[in-house]
mmCIF file of C-alpha atoms in Angstrom:
data_model
loop_
_atom_site.group_PDB
_atom_site.id
_atom_site.type_symbol
_atom_site.label_atom_id
_atom_site.label_comp_id
_atom_site.label_asym_id
_atom_site.label_seq_id
_atom_site.Cartn_x
_atom_site.Cartn_y
_atom_site.Cartn_z
ATOM 1 C CA MET U 861 -9.294 19.783 3.416
ATOM 2 C CA LYS U 862 -5.326 19.425 4.493
ATOM 3 C CA SER U 863 -3.733 19.373 7.778
ATOM 4 C CA ALA U 864 -0.838 22.306 9.148
ATOM 5 C CA GLN U 865 1.506 19.788 9.216
ATOM 6 C CA THR U 866 3.148 19.870 12.943
ATOM 7 C CA GLU U 867 4.313 16.759 13.284
ATOM 8 C CA TYR U 868 6.066 14.428 12.139
ATOM 9 C CA LEU U 869 8.002 10.413 12.504
ATOM 10 C CA ARG U 870 10.766 9.683 13.906
ATOM 11 C CA PRO U 871 12.535 6.493 14.881
ATOM 12 C CA ALA U 872 12.099 6.137 18.844
ATOM 13 C CA ALA U 873 14.534 6.925 20.722
ATOM 14 C CA ALA U 874 15.644 5.710 24.885
ATOM 15 C CA LYS U 875 14.828 9.712 25.785
ATOM 16 C CA ASP U 876 11.553 8.552 24.726
ATOM 17 C CA VAL U 877 11.120 5.757 26.864
ATOM 18 C CA PRO U 878 10.091 8.399 29.609
ATOM 19 C CA ALA U 879 7.047 9.318 27.283
ATOM 20 C CA LEU U 880 6.016 6.499 25.608
ATOM 21 C CA LEU U 881 5.873 5.264 29.369
ATOM 22 C CA ALA U 882 3.226 8.381 29.868
ATOM 23 C CA LEU U 883 1.056 7.239 26.512
ATOM 24 C CA ARG U 884 1.036 3.640 28.332
ATOM 25 C CA THR U 885 -0.848 4.336 30.572
ATOM 26 C CA GLU U 886 -2.713 7.336 30.005
ATOM 27 C CA ALA U 887 -4.574 4.764 27.845
ATOM 28 C CA GLU U 888 -4.592 2.094 30.145
ATOM 29 C CA GLY U 889 -6.959 4.369 31.792
ATOM 30 C CA TRP U 890 -9.321 5.187 28.936
ATOM 31 C CA LEU U 891 -9.451 1.975 27.961
ATOM 32 C CA ARG U 892 -11.193 1.902 32.049
ATOM 33 C CA THR U 893 -13.262 4.869 30.697
ATOM 34 C CA LYS U 894 -14.455 2.283 27.406
ATOM 35 C CA GLY U 895 -15.311 -0.619 30.017
ATOM 36 C CA THR U 896 -12.487 -2.775 28.370
ATOM 37 C CA ASP U 897 -10.982 -5.177 30.294
ATOM 38 C CA GLN U 898 -7.275 -4.489 27.712
ATOM 39 C CA TRP U 899 -3.788 -3.749 29.169
ATOM 40 C CA SER U 900 -5.713 -4.734 32.403
ATOM 41 C CA ASP U 901 -3.327 -6.996 33.914
ATOM 42 C CA PRO U 902 -0.553 -5.287 34.906
ATOM 43 C CA GLU U 903 1.689 -8.750 33.923
ATOM 44 C CA THR U 904 0.636 -8.306 30.541
ATOM 45 C CA GLY U 905 2.008 -4.675 30.708
ATOM 46 C CA GLU U 906 5.655 -5.210 32.378
ATOM 47 C CA ARG U 907 5.833 -7.603 29.331
ATOM 48 C CA ALA U 908 4.762 -4.813 26.939
ATOM 49 C CA ILE U 909 7.031 -2.190 28.241
ATOM 50 C CA GLY U 910 10.125 -4.461 28.049
ATOM 51 C CA LYS U 911 9.215 -5.653 24.738
ATOM 52 C CA TRP U 912 9.139 -1.995 24.050
ATOM 53 C CA ARG U 913 12.292 -0.647 25.223
ATOM 54 C CA ALA U 914 13.340 -3.824 22.903
ATOM 55 C CA SER U 915 11.923 -2.590 20.113
ATOM 56 C CA ILE U 916 13.886 0.209 20.147
ATOM 57 C CA ASP U 917 16.647 -1.039 20.380
ATOM 58 C CA GLU U 918 16.646 -2.799 17.365
ATOM 59 C CA GLY U 919 15.091 0.246 15.795
ATOM 60 C CA ARG U 920 11.684 -1.229 15.303
ATOM 61 C CA ALA U 921 9.478 1.667 17.309
ATOM 62 C CA TRP U 922 8.695 5.603 15.950
ATOM 63 C CA VAL U 923 7.002 7.790 17.104
ATOM 64 C CA VAL U 924 5.456 10.856 15.262
ATOM 65 C CA VAL U 925 6.063 14.127 17.250
ATOM 66 C CA ASP U 926 5.057 17.251 17.247
ATOM 67 C CA GLU U 927 7.111 20.700 15.898
ATOM 68 C CA GLY U 928 7.414 20.537 20.107
ATOM 69 C CA GLU U 929 9.573 17.938 20.072
ATOM 70 C CA ARG U 930 6.521 16.277 22.305
ATOM 71 C CA VAL U 931 5.907 12.872 21.059
ATOM 72 C CA LEU U 932 1.818 12.446 19.772
ATOM 73 C CA ALA U 933 1.582 8.781 19.041
ATOM 74 C CA THR U 934 4.286 5.833 18.761
ATOM 75 C CA VAL U 935 3.858 2.320 16.998
ATOM 76 C CA SER U 936 6.356 -0.336 16.739
ATOM 77 C CA ARG U 937 7.018 -2.897 13.465
ATOM 78 C CA GLY U 938 8.021 -6.654 14.743
ATOM 79 C CA PRO U 939 7.935 -10.774 13.714
ATOM 80 C CA VAL U 940 5.883 -13.035 13.041
ATOM 81 C CA ASP U 941 2.950 -13.412 16.272
ATOM 82 C CA ARG U 942 3.252 -17.221 15.568
ATOM 83 C CA ASP U 943 0.643 -17.818 18.571
ATOM 84 C CA PHE U 944 -1.977 -16.234 16.514
ATOM 85 C CA TRP U 945 -0.081 -17.055 12.341
ATOM 86 C CA THR U 946 0.850 -19.362 10.509
ATOM 87 C CA ASP U 947 2.946 -21.411 7.574
ATOM 88 C CA ALA U 948 -0.894 -21.030 5.412
ATOM 89 C CA ASP U 949 -0.898 -17.423 6.060
ATOM 90 C CA HIS U 950 2.745 -17.012 3.885
ATOM 91 C CA PRO U 951 3.808 -14.346 6.833
ATOM 92 C CA GLU U 952 6.727 -13.051 4.316
ATOM 93 C CA SER U 953 4.598 -11.371 2.010
ATOM 94 C CA ALA U 954 3.221 -8.440 5.040
ATOM 95 C CA LEU U 955 4.309 -5.904 7.964
ATOM 96 C CA TYR U 956 3.276 -6.590 11.558
ATOM 97 C CA LEU U 957 2.762 -3.497 13.523
ATOM 98 C CA TYR U 958 1.945 -3.445 16.911
ATOM 99 C CA LYS U 959 1.872 -1.382 20.897
ATOM 100 C CA LEU U 960 -0.175 1.621 18.224
ATOM 101 C CA ILE U 961 -0.992 4.386 20.962
ATOM 102 C CA VAL U 962 -1.720 7.890 20.131
ATOM 103 C CA ALA U 963 -1.859 10.664 22.698
ATOM 104 C CA ARG U 964 -5.127 12.393 24.236
ATOM 105 C CA GLU U 965 -4.118 15.438 24.118
ATOM 106 C CA ALA U 966 -4.290 14.514 19.887
ATOM 107 C CA SER U 967 -7.231 13.120 19.258
ATOM 108 C CA GLY U 968 -8.574 14.184 16.566
ATOM 109 C CA ARG U 969 -6.018 14.537 14.769
ATOM 110 C CA ARG U 970 -6.469 11.666 13.062
ATOM 111 C CA LEU U 971 -2.806 10.991 13.849
ATOM 112 C CA GLY U 972 -3.610 7.207 15.038
ATOM 113 C CA THR U 973 -4.874 6.734 9.966
ATOM 114 C CA ARG U 974 -2.414 8.531 9.865
ATOM 115 C CA VAL U 975 0.350 6.323 10.973
ATOM 116 C CA ILE U 976 -1.624 3.485 9.590
ATOM 117 C CA ASP U 977 -0.852 4.902 6.352
ATOM 118 C CA TRP U 978 2.944 5.527 6.647
ATOM 119 C CA MET U 979 3.785 1.531 7.708
ATOM 120 C CA SER U 980 0.830 0.383 4.567
ATOM 121 C CA ARG U 981 2.770 2.620 2.690
ATOM 122 C CA LEU U 982 6.280 1.636 3.981
ATOM 123 C CA ALA U 983 5.093 -2.515 3.179
ATOM 124 C CA ALA U 984 4.353 -1.903 -0.199
ATOM 125 C CA LEU U 985 7.969 -0.531 -0.381
ATOM 126 C CA GLU U 986 9.626 -3.862 0.498
ATOM 127 C CA GLY U 987 7.097 -5.608 -1.167
ATOM 128 C CA ARG U 988 4.309 -7.089 1.474
ATOM 129 C CA SER U 989 1.302 -7.612 0.836
ATOM 130 C CA TRP U 990 -0.440 -6.907 3.685
ATOM 131 C CA VAL U 991 -0.524 -4.807 7.049
ATOM 132 C CA ARG U 992 -1.337 -7.142 9.652
ATOM 133 C CA ILE U 993 -3.095 -6.637 13.361
ATOM 134 C CA ASP U 994 -3.412 -8.288 16.208
ATOM 135 C CA THR U 995 -6.053 -6.970 18.840
ATOM 136 C CA TRP U 996 -7.013 -7.386 22.149
ATOM 137 C CA ARG U 997 -10.412 -10.106 21.758
ATOM 138 C CA THR U 998 -13.067 -8.666 23.542
ATOM 139 C CA ASN U 999 -11.796 -4.724 22.064
ATOM 140 C CA THR U 1000 -14.869 -4.615 20.065
ATOM 141 C CA GLY U 1001 -14.479 -0.841 20.044
ATOM 142 C CA LEU U 1002 -11.310 -1.369 17.648
ATOM 143 C CA HIS U 1003 -12.320 -4.543 16.441
ATOM 144 C CA ALA U 1004 -14.340 -1.244 15.198
ATOM 145 C CA TYR U 1005 -11.742 1.195 14.250
ATOM 146 C CA TYR U 1006 -9.418 -1.104 12.469
ATOM 147 C CA GLU U 1007 -12.403 -2.256 9.831
ATOM 148 C CA ARG U 1008 -13.839 1.572 9.324
ATOM 149 C CA LEU U 1009 -9.911 1.677 8.108
ATOM 150 C CA GLY U 1010 -10.266 -0.911 5.612
ATOM 151 C CA PHE U 1011 -8.553 -3.342 7.690
ATOM 152 C CA GLN U 1012 -10.041 -7.067 6.975
ATOM 153 C CA HIS U 1013 -10.716 -9.662 10.131
ATOM 154 C CA VAL U 1014 -9.358 -13.130 9.610
ATOM 155 C CA ARG U 1015 -9.657 -15.002 11.878
ATOM 156 C CA THR U 1016 -10.101 -14.825 15.387
ATOM 157 C CA GLU U 1017 -7.059 -16.516 18.056
ATOM 158 C CA ALA U 1018 -7.223 -17.771 21.722
ATOM 159 C CA PRO U 1019 -4.809 -19.550 22.473
ATOM 160 C CA ALA U 1020 -5.236 -20.094 26.453
ATOM 161 C CA HIS U 1021 -1.306 -17.745 27.940
ATOM 162 C CA ARG U 1022 -3.009 -14.437 25.392
ATOM 163 C CA LEU U 1023 -5.485 -12.373 25.781
ATOM 164 C CA SER U 1024 -4.860 -10.283 22.255
ATOM 165 C CA GLY U 1025 -6.251 -12.491 19.011
ATOM 166 C CA TRP U 1026 -8.446 -10.954 16.761
ATOM 167 C CA LEU U 1027 -6.465 -11.287 13.483
ATOM 168 C CA ALA U 1028 -6.553 -8.111 10.698
ATOM 169 C CA GLN U 1029 -5.250 -7.972 7.377
ATOM 170 C CA ARG U 1030 -5.229 -4.065 4.702
ATOM 171 C CA PRO U 1031 -3.912 -4.001 1.371
ATOM 172 C CA VAL U 1032 -0.456 -2.862 1.522
ATOM 173 C CA GLY U 1033 -0.750 1.406 -0.652
ATOM 174 C CA GLU U 1034 -4.321 1.246 0.447
ATOM 175 C CA LEU U 1035 -4.740 4.776 1.792
ATOM 176 C CA ALA U 1036 -7.656 6.248 3.953
ATOM 177 C CA LEU U 1037 -5.656 9.279 4.384
ATOM 178 C CA PRO U 1038 -3.026 9.778 1.170
ATOM 179 C CA GLU U 1039 -3.819 13.837 1.242
ATOM 180 C CA ASP U 1040 -2.019 13.889 4.254
ATOM 181 C CA LEU U 1041 0.832 12.405 4.779
ATOM 182 C CA LEU U 1042 3.013 12.356 7.654
ATOM 183 C CA PRO U 1043 6.449 13.255 7.081
ATOM 184 C CA VAL U 1044 8.976 11.245 8.623
ATOM 185 C CA GLY U 1045 12.448 12.903 10.261
ATOM 186 C CA VAL U 1046 15.790 11.889 12.965
ATOM 187 C CA ASP U 1047 15.672 14.200 14.683
ATOM 188 C CA GLY U 1048 14.348 17.277 13.357
ATOM 189 C CA ALA U 1049 15.592 16.895 10.320
ATOM 190 C CA SER U 1050 14.339 15.843 6.756
ATOM 191 C CA ILE U 1051 14.436 12.603 5.691
ATOM 192 C CA GLY U 1052 11.831 11.729 3.153
ATOM 193 C CA VAL U 1053 8.428 9.635 2.981
ATOM 194 C CA PRO U 1054 7.547 6.735 0.506
ATOM 195 C CA THR U 1055 6.418 8.156 -2.118
ATOM 196 C CA GLN U 1056 4.369 5.294 -3.834
ATOM 197 C CA VAL U 1057 1.242 4.842 -3.371
ATOM 198 C CA THR U 1058 -1.708 2.833 -5.623
ATOM 199 C CA ARG U 1059 -5.698 3.336 -4.487
ATOM 200 C CA THR U 1060 -6.962 5.009 -2.302
ATOM 201 C CA ALA U 1061 -9.328 3.339 1.253
ATOM 202 C CA THR U 1062 -12.932 3.465 0.811
#
């Protein structure tokens, strides 16, 4: 059954930074309760926040908000990370997804899945073949989550200066929830959504 559409995606703005930092802090605490060391390094957090602010300035960060403009989730797209993906991976063939975080209060709404589906549709409209991710190498629970959504493990890279490196990809247009697509808007006004859907994930 389709859920009520009470959330929508919009570009992140400078005004969202406090809410995004709160999302990050909440996620750090939750991850510790799950027995993973992801984001446990304070320096990693500072670097990530700096990149986040740059993503907002460059128009690459998005937020999911409710009808009251509360930030419920965030995601960013970014350039290929050359610590992990090589020329042999044809990096131009993929959209690279980063910093997907969902507020604990929104748990159960499948916002993460719906955001990934939106990224997949966007990648298809851009003529790309894959949505790619790199995740914390030791977070096996997160690996399993992405695999349930149709991502295929490509390989694991372990450069000495990085803690991420579990690489996976999903074919574009492959949707987990085609009946529950996130609308897109700017300042509360709908601007439409990508509509090309090719196949459904199993």
